[in-house]
Amino acid sequence: MEIFNATNLLYIWGGFVKTIEISALSIFFSLIFGTVLALVKSYAPRPFRILVSAYIELFRCTPNLLWILFIYFTVQGLDIVISTIAFTLFTSAVMAEIVRGGLNSIPRGQFEAAQSQGFGFFATMRYIILPQTFKTIIPALFSQCTTVIKDSSYLSGINVAELMYTANVVMAHAIDLRPGVCDVLCAQLWYLAAGEGVSEANGGSVECGKGTAPLSHRERNRDERSGEQEESCGHYHRARLWCRGP
């Protein structure tokens, strides 16, 4: 049977679209929920920090497939809703640690300078700390986005018609082994295309500073301090304009 016909290719394309939809929704909600978890774990009172730490360790130390099966058997709804919930619960724990690492990289002087300017906690986070945090964790965030896209293949185990599931259905109708192998390679190319798209989106951050002469340790420290002071002044100025309003 000829498997590379228009009907089968459109069927596989539909699976690829569903993979991207589930991955995009999961990444979006995981980033929001993970940021909240990171803020709670870093700055909330001790009882809340303990609860958040338990949540993060529970999901980070257990397989993603386990939670996909658990949500599948306990939550009723559309497959895209079930898949998004399962991936959000798991990925938000990873996102929380990524964001928390970015928060820990911000110098303490940033908080003290914000307090001296009259900023409260939420204003400091919104206008000063979080913008710098997300700037530093961009490579790790994009790496996790690629992982989510690849791990979406687990959803084929609960009959969600994503890319891997549709490729398996098409391969099951192949009489000869060779077309089936080509079908699997086709699915791999789709995953590769999605992963390369994420990598290209992240390409600008890894090319920063390319082509410049190497600096000594003292010069590099001096430039970092100068850049940090200029960036802090810019953040404070923009934040004051936001708070002051028109």
mmCIF file of C-alpha atoms in Angstrom:
data_model
loop_
_atom_site.group_PDB
_atom_site.id
_atom_site.type_symbol
_atom_site.label_atom_id
_atom_site.label_comp_id
_atom_site.label_asym_id
_atom_site.label_seq_id
_atom_site.Cartn_x
_atom_site.Cartn_y
_atom_site.Cartn_z
ATOM 1 C CA MET A 1 0.000 0.000 0.000
ATOM 2 C CA GLU A 2 1.256 3.472 -0.894
ATOM 3 C CA ILE A 3 1.414 5.400 2.366
ATOM 4 C CA PHE A 4 2.776 8.695 1.045
ATOM 5 C CA ASN A 5 -0.417 9.880 -0.593
ATOM 6 C CA ALA A 6 -2.307 13.113 -0.083
ATOM 7 C CA THR A 7 -4.713 11.660 2.482
ATOM 8 C CA ASN A 8 -2.012 10.226 4.722
ATOM 9 C CA LEU A 9 0.193 13.301 4.470
ATOM 10 C CA LEU A 10 -2.713 15.533 5.469
ATOM 11 C CA TYR A 11 -3.446 13.175 8.359
ATOM 12 C CA ILE A 12 0.155 13.387 9.575
ATOM 13 C CA TRP A 13 0.099 17.159 9.106
ATOM 14 C CA GLY A 14 -2.958 17.332 11.358
ATOM 15 C CA GLY A 15 -1.016 15.412 14.004
ATOM 16 C CA PHE A 16 1.876 17.841 13.691
ATOM 17 C CA VAL A 17 -0.467 20.817 14.139
ATOM 18 C CA LYS A 18 -1.962 19.244 17.268
ATOM 19 C CA THR A 19 1.549 18.623 18.622
ATOM 20 C CA ILE A 20 2.403 22.300 18.196
ATOM 21 C CA GLU A 21 -0.903 23.409 19.748
ATOM 22 C CA ILE A 22 -0.476 21.219 22.832
ATOM 23 C CA SER A 23 3.176 22.203 23.208
ATOM 24 C CA ALA A 24 2.467 25.936 22.857
ATOM 25 C CA LEU A 25 -0.386 25.873 25.387
ATOM 26 C CA SER A 26 1.656 23.802 27.830
ATOM 27 C CA ILE A 27 4.669 26.106 27.579
ATOM 28 C CA PHE A 28 2.510 29.226 28.016
ATOM 29 C CA PHE A 29 0.700 28.034 31.132
ATOM 30 C CA SER A 30 3.818 26.359 32.544
ATOM 31 C CA LEU A 31 5.801 29.580 32.294
ATOM 32 C CA ILE A 32 3.103 31.525 34.156
ATOM 33 C CA PHE A 33 2.567 28.893 36.838
ATOM 34 C CA GLY A 34 6.290 28.176 37.117
ATOM 35 C CA THR A 35 7.061 31.871 37.640
ATOM 36 C CA VAL A 36 4.515 32.010 40.462
ATOM 37 C CA LEU A 37 6.038 28.909 42.039
ATOM 38 C CA ALA A 38 9.537 30.377 41.770
ATOM 39 C CA LEU A 39 8.458 33.631 43.435
ATOM 40 C CA VAL A 40 6.724 31.746 46.244
ATOM 41 C CA LYS A 41 9.703 29.488 46.819
ATOM 42 C CA SER A 42 12.099 32.421 46.859
ATOM 43 C CA TYR A 43 10.212 35.077 48.832
ATOM 44 C CA ALA A 44 7.094 33.627 50.521
ATOM 45 C CA PRO A 45 6.877 32.607 54.194
ATOM 46 C CA ARG A 46 8.381 29.272 55.165
ATOM 47 C CA PRO A 47 5.158 27.145 55.127
ATOM 48 C CA PHE A 48 4.438 28.178 51.532
ATOM 49 C CA ARG A 49 8.045 27.543 50.523
ATOM 50 C CA ILE A 50 7.834 24.024 51.941
ATOM 51 C CA LEU A 51 4.626 23.282 50.016
ATOM 52 C CA VAL A 52 6.052 24.592 46.757
ATOM 53 C CA SER A 53 9.314 22.684 47.275
ATOM 54 C CA ALA A 54 7.336 19.478 47.840
ATOM 55 C CA TYR A 55 5.352 20.078 44.646
ATOM 56 C CA ILE A 56 8.477 20.738 42.593
ATOM 57 C CA GLU A 57 10.340 17.709 43.932
ATOM 58 C CA LEU A 58 7.292 15.470 43.425
ATOM 59 C CA PHE A 59 7.003 16.285 39.738
ATOM 60 C CA ARG A 60 10.710 16.551 38.977
ATOM 61 C CA CYS A 61 11.479 13.156 40.513
ATOM 62 C CA THR A 62 8.672 11.242 38.758
ATOM 63 C CA PRO A 63 8.230 10.431 35.044
ATOM 64 C CA ASN A 64 6.152 12.687 32.849
ATOM 65 C CA LEU A 65 4.383 9.664 31.375
ATOM 66 C CA LEU A 66 3.132 8.734 34.841
ATOM 67 C CA TRP A 67 1.305 12.045 35.184
ATOM 68 C CA ILE A 68 -0.056 11.833 31.652
ATOM 69 C CA LEU A 69 -1.654 8.486 32.510
ATOM 70 C CA PHE A 70 -2.854 9.785 35.886
ATOM 71 C CA ILE A 71 -4.582 12.818 34.354
ATOM 72 C CA TYR A 72 -5.996 10.668 31.545
ATOM 73 C CA PHE A 73 -7.740 8.317 33.997
ATOM 74 C CA THR A 74 -8.880 10.983 36.474
ATOM 75 C CA VAL A 75 -9.893 14.006 34.354
ATOM 76 C CA GLN A 76 -12.695 13.988 31.809
ATOM 77 C CA GLY A 77 -12.501 16.323 28.838
ATOM 78 C CA LEU A 78 -11.089 16.920 25.389
ATOM 79 C CA ASP A 79 -7.776 15.315 24.595
ATOM 80 C CA ILE A 80 -6.100 18.686 24.103
ATOM 81 C CA VAL A 81 -7.320 19.814 27.546
ATOM 82 C CA ILE A 82 -6.133 16.629 29.250
ATOM 83 C CA SER A 83 -2.772 16.821 27.495
ATOM 84 C CA THR A 84 -2.269 20.494 28.371
ATOM 85 C CA ILE A 85 -3.099 19.900 32.043
ATOM 86 C CA ALA A 86 -0.707 16.956 32.287
ATOM 87 C CA PHE A 87 2.174 18.787 30.644
ATOM 88 C CA THR A 88 1.524 22.008 32.554
ATOM 89 C CA LEU A 89 1.649 20.265 35.926
ATOM 90 C CA PHE A 90 4.932 18.580 35.073
ATOM 91 C CA THR A 91 6.678 21.313 33.101
ATOM 92 C CA SER A 92 5.790 24.093 35.561
ATOM 93 C CA ALA A 93 7.978 22.375 38.162
ATOM 94 C CA VAL A 94 10.924 22.533 35.759
ATOM 95 C CA MET A 95 10.121 26.108 34.774
ATOM 96 C CA ALA A 96 10.001 27.087 38.438
ATOM 97 C CA GLU A 97 13.583 25.959 38.984
ATOM 98 C CA ILE A 98 14.721 27.717 35.820
ATOM 99 C CA VAL A 99 13.104 30.995 36.876
ATOM 100 C CA ARG A 100 14.374 30.608 40.438
ATOM 101 C CA GLY A 101 17.903 30.232 39.100
ATOM 102 C CA GLY A 102 17.439 33.471 37.191
ATOM 103 C CA LEU A 103 16.137 35.223 40.300
ATOM 104 C CA ASN A 104 19.163 34.070 42.281
ATOM 105 C CA SER A 105 21.464 35.543 39.630
ATOM 106 C CA ILE A 106 20.139 39.072 40.213
ATOM 107 C CA PRO A 107 22.459 41.003 42.577
ATOM 108 C CA ARG A 108 21.063 41.939 45.961
ATOM 109 C CA GLY A 109 21.860 45.549 45.236
ATOM 110 C CA GLN A 110 19.027 45.641 42.703
ATOM 111 C CA PHE A 111 16.481 45.023 45.473
ATOM 112 C CA GLU A 112 18.084 47.543 47.811
ATOM 113 C CA ALA A 113 18.196 50.205 45.101
ATOM 114 C CA ALA A 114 14.521 49.592 44.293
ATOM 115 C CA GLN A 115 13.570 49.963 47.958
ATOM 116 C CA SER A 116 15.535 53.192 48.180
ATOM 117 C CA GLN A 117 13.491 54.552 45.277
ATOM 118 C CA GLY A 118 10.212 53.722 47.026
ATOM 119 C CA PHE A 119 9.213 50.649 45.028
ATOM 120 C CA GLY A 120 7.132 47.989 46.727
ATOM 121 C CA PHE A 121 7.678 44.262 46.298
ATOM 122 C CA PHE A 122 5.330 43.779 43.341
ATOM 123 C CA ALA A 123 6.540 46.905 41.551
ATOM 124 C CA THR A 124 10.138 45.806 42.065
ATOM 125 C CA MET A 125 9.391 42.379 40.615
ATOM 126 C CA ARG A 126 7.373 43.661 37.682
ATOM 127 C CA TYR A 127 9.542 46.513 36.496
ATOM 128 C CA ILE A 128 13.062 45.639 37.674
ATOM 129 C CA ILE A 129 13.709 42.032 38.720
ATOM 130 C CA LEU A 130 11.607 39.878 36.390
ATOM 131 C CA PRO A 131 12.672 41.634 33.144
ATOM 132 C CA GLN A 132 16.320 40.992 34.020
ATOM 133 C CA THR A 133 15.510 37.450 35.159
ATOM 134 C CA PHE A 134 13.865 36.414 31.903
ATOM 135 C CA LYS A 135 16.716 37.961 29.951
ATOM 136 C CA THR A 136 19.210 35.677 31.686
ATOM 137 C CA ILE A 137 17.185 32.445 31.411
ATOM 138 C CA ILE A 138 16.262 32.649 27.717
ATOM 139 C CA PRO A 139 18.587 29.768 26.648
ATOM 140 C CA ALA A 140 17.269 27.464 29.381
ATOM 141 C CA LEU A 141 13.662 28.355 28.546
ATOM 142 C CA PHE A 142 14.100 27.563 24.871
ATOM 143 C CA SER A 143 15.807 24.298 25.752
ATOM 144 C CA GLN A 144 12.803 23.318 27.870
ATOM 145 C CA CYS A 145 10.471 24.284 25.011
ATOM 146 C CA THR A 146 12.285 21.817 22.767
ATOM 147 C CA THR A 147 11.949 19.146 25.455
ATOM 148 C CA VAL A 148 8.187 19.719 25.676
ATOM 149 C CA ILE A 149 7.805 19.302 21.921
ATOM 150 C CA LYS A 150 9.732 16.033 21.971
ATOM 151 C CA ASP A 151 7.950 14.693 25.054
ATOM 152 C CA SER A 152 4.582 15.288 23.413
ATOM 153 C CA SER A 153 5.163 11.934 21.694
ATOM 154 C CA TYR A 154 4.193 10.310 25.021
ATOM 155 C CA LEU A 155 0.607 11.335 24.282
ATOM 156 C CA SER A 156 0.378 8.635 21.645
ATOM 157 C CA GLY A 157 0.103 6.201 24.573
ATOM 158 C CA ILE A 158 -3.322 7.651 25.482
ATOM 159 C CA ASN A 159 -4.519 7.824 21.849
ATOM 160 C CA VAL A 160 -4.119 11.569 21.371
ATOM 161 C CA ALA A 161 -3.874 12.152 17.622
ATOM 162 C CA GLU A 162 -0.577 14.011 17.724
ATOM 163 C CA LEU A 163 2.344 13.536 15.358
ATOM 164 C CA MET A 164 3.660 10.215 16.667
ATOM 165 C CA TYR A 165 0.184 8.699 16.903
ATOM 166 C CA THR A 166 -0.738 9.657 13.339
ATOM 167 C CA ALA A 167 2.598 8.329 12.051
ATOM 168 C CA ASN A 168 1.973 5.010 13.825
ATOM 169 C CA VAL A 169 -1.523 4.746 12.349
ATOM 170 C CA VAL A 170 -0.197 5.318 8.852
ATOM 171 C CA MET A 171 2.673 2.872 9.407
ATOM 172 C CA ALA A 172 0.215 0.184 10.599
ATOM 173 C CA HIS A 173 -1.356 0.151 7.121
ATOM 174 C CA ALA A 174 1.981 -0.456 5.396
ATOM 175 C CA ILE A 175 2.384 -3.948 3.974
ATOM 176 C CA ASP A 176 6.105 -3.625 3.347
ATOM 177 C CA LEU A 177 8.596 -2.631 6.052
ATOM 178 C CA ARG A 178 10.396 -0.039 3.964
ATOM 179 C CA PRO A 179 7.479 2.405 3.619
ATOM 180 C CA GLY A 180 6.902 2.062 7.364
ATOM 181 C CA VAL A 181 10.499 2.999 8.107
ATOM 182 C CA CYS A 182 10.193 5.980 5.769
ATOM 183 C CA ASP A 183 7.047 7.023 7.626
ATOM 184 C CA VAL A 184 8.941 7.006 10.934
ATOM 185 C CA LEU A 185 11.747 9.028 9.360
ATOM 186 C CA CYS A 186 9.146 11.493 8.110
ATOM 187 C CA ALA A 187 7.859 11.942 11.666
ATOM 188 C CA GLN A 188 11.424 12.489 12.852
ATOM 189 C CA LEU A 189 11.845 15.234 10.274
ATOM 190 C CA TRP A 190 8.721 16.973 11.576
ATOM 191 C CA TYR A 191 10.066 16.873 15.133
ATOM 192 C CA LEU A 192 13.422 18.094 13.861
ATOM 193 C CA ALA A 193 11.753 20.978 12.052
ATOM 194 C CA ALA A 194 9.910 22.021 15.219
ATOM 195 C CA GLY A 195 13.067 21.773 17.318
ATOM 196 C CA GLU A 196 15.098 23.731 14.782
ATOM 197 C CA GLY A 197 12.438 26.425 14.761
ATOM 198 C CA VAL A 198 12.856 26.838 18.513
ATOM 199 C CA SER A 199 16.651 26.832 18.160
ATOM 200 C CA GLU A 200 16.515 29.519 15.473
ATOM 201 C CA ALA A 201 14.302 31.641 17.704
ATOM 202 C CA ASN A 202 16.961 31.341 20.390
ATOM 203 C CA GLY A 203 19.843 31.902 17.985
ATOM 204 C CA GLY A 204 20.167 35.623 18.647
ATOM 205 C CA SER A 205 20.927 35.142 22.332
ATOM 206 C CA VAL A 206 23.809 32.711 21.772
ATOM 207 C CA GLU A 207 25.419 34.919 19.097
ATOM 208 C CA CYS A 208 25.756 37.896 21.452
ATOM 209 C CA GLY A 209 29.283 39.298 21.428
ATOM 210 C CA LYS A 210 30.481 37.287 18.447
ATOM 211 C CA GLY A 211 33.526 38.712 16.699
ATOM 212 C CA THR A 212 34.858 40.836 19.565
ATOM 213 C CA ALA A 213 38.382 40.591 20.938
ATOM 214 C CA PRO A 214 38.808 38.690 24.192
ATOM 215 C CA LEU A 215 39.052 40.836 27.325
ATOM 216 C CA SER A 216 41.161 40.366 30.387
ATOM 217 C CA HIS A 217 39.549 39.352 33.679
ATOM 218 C CA ARG A 218 39.820 42.877 35.117
ATOM 219 C CA GLU A 219 38.432 44.516 31.980
ATOM 220 C CA ARG A 220 35.569 42.036 31.811
ATOM 221 C CA ASN A 221 34.614 42.692 35.442
ATOM 222 C CA ARG A 222 34.777 46.446 34.897
ATOM 223 C CA ASP A 223 32.570 46.253 31.797
ATOM 224 C CA GLU A 224 30.086 44.004 33.570
ATOM 225 C CA ARG A 225 29.789 46.444 36.474
ATOM 226 C CA SER A 226 29.352 49.393 34.112
ATOM 227 C CA GLY A 227 26.743 47.568 32.049
ATOM 228 C CA GLU A 228 24.889 46.509 35.185
ATOM 229 C CA GLN A 229 24.771 50.087 36.482
ATOM 230 C CA GLU A 230 23.531 51.432 33.149
ATOM 231 C CA GLU A 231 20.911 48.707 32.878
ATOM 232 C CA SER A 232 19.737 49.349 36.439
ATOM 233 C CA CYS A 233 19.361 53.081 35.764
ATOM 234 C CA GLY A 234 17.326 52.285 32.657
ATOM 235 C CA HIS A 235 15.041 49.930 34.565
ATOM 236 C CA TYR A 236 14.493 52.427 37.372
ATOM 237 C CA HIS A 237 13.760 55.254 34.949
ATOM 238 C CA ARG A 238 11.209 53.223 32.992
ATOM 239 C CA ALA A 239 9.631 51.924 36.180
ATOM 240 C CA ARG A 240 9.205 55.413 37.594
ATOM 241 C CA LEU A 241 7.552 56.533 34.374
ATOM 242 C CA TRP A 242 5.167 53.567 34.570
ATOM 243 C CA CYS A 243 4.277 54.254 38.197
ATOM 244 C CA ARG A 244 3.940 58.017 37.648
ATOM 245 C CA GLY A 245 1.617 57.622 34.646
ATOM 246 C CA PRO A 246 0.689 60.321 32.132
#
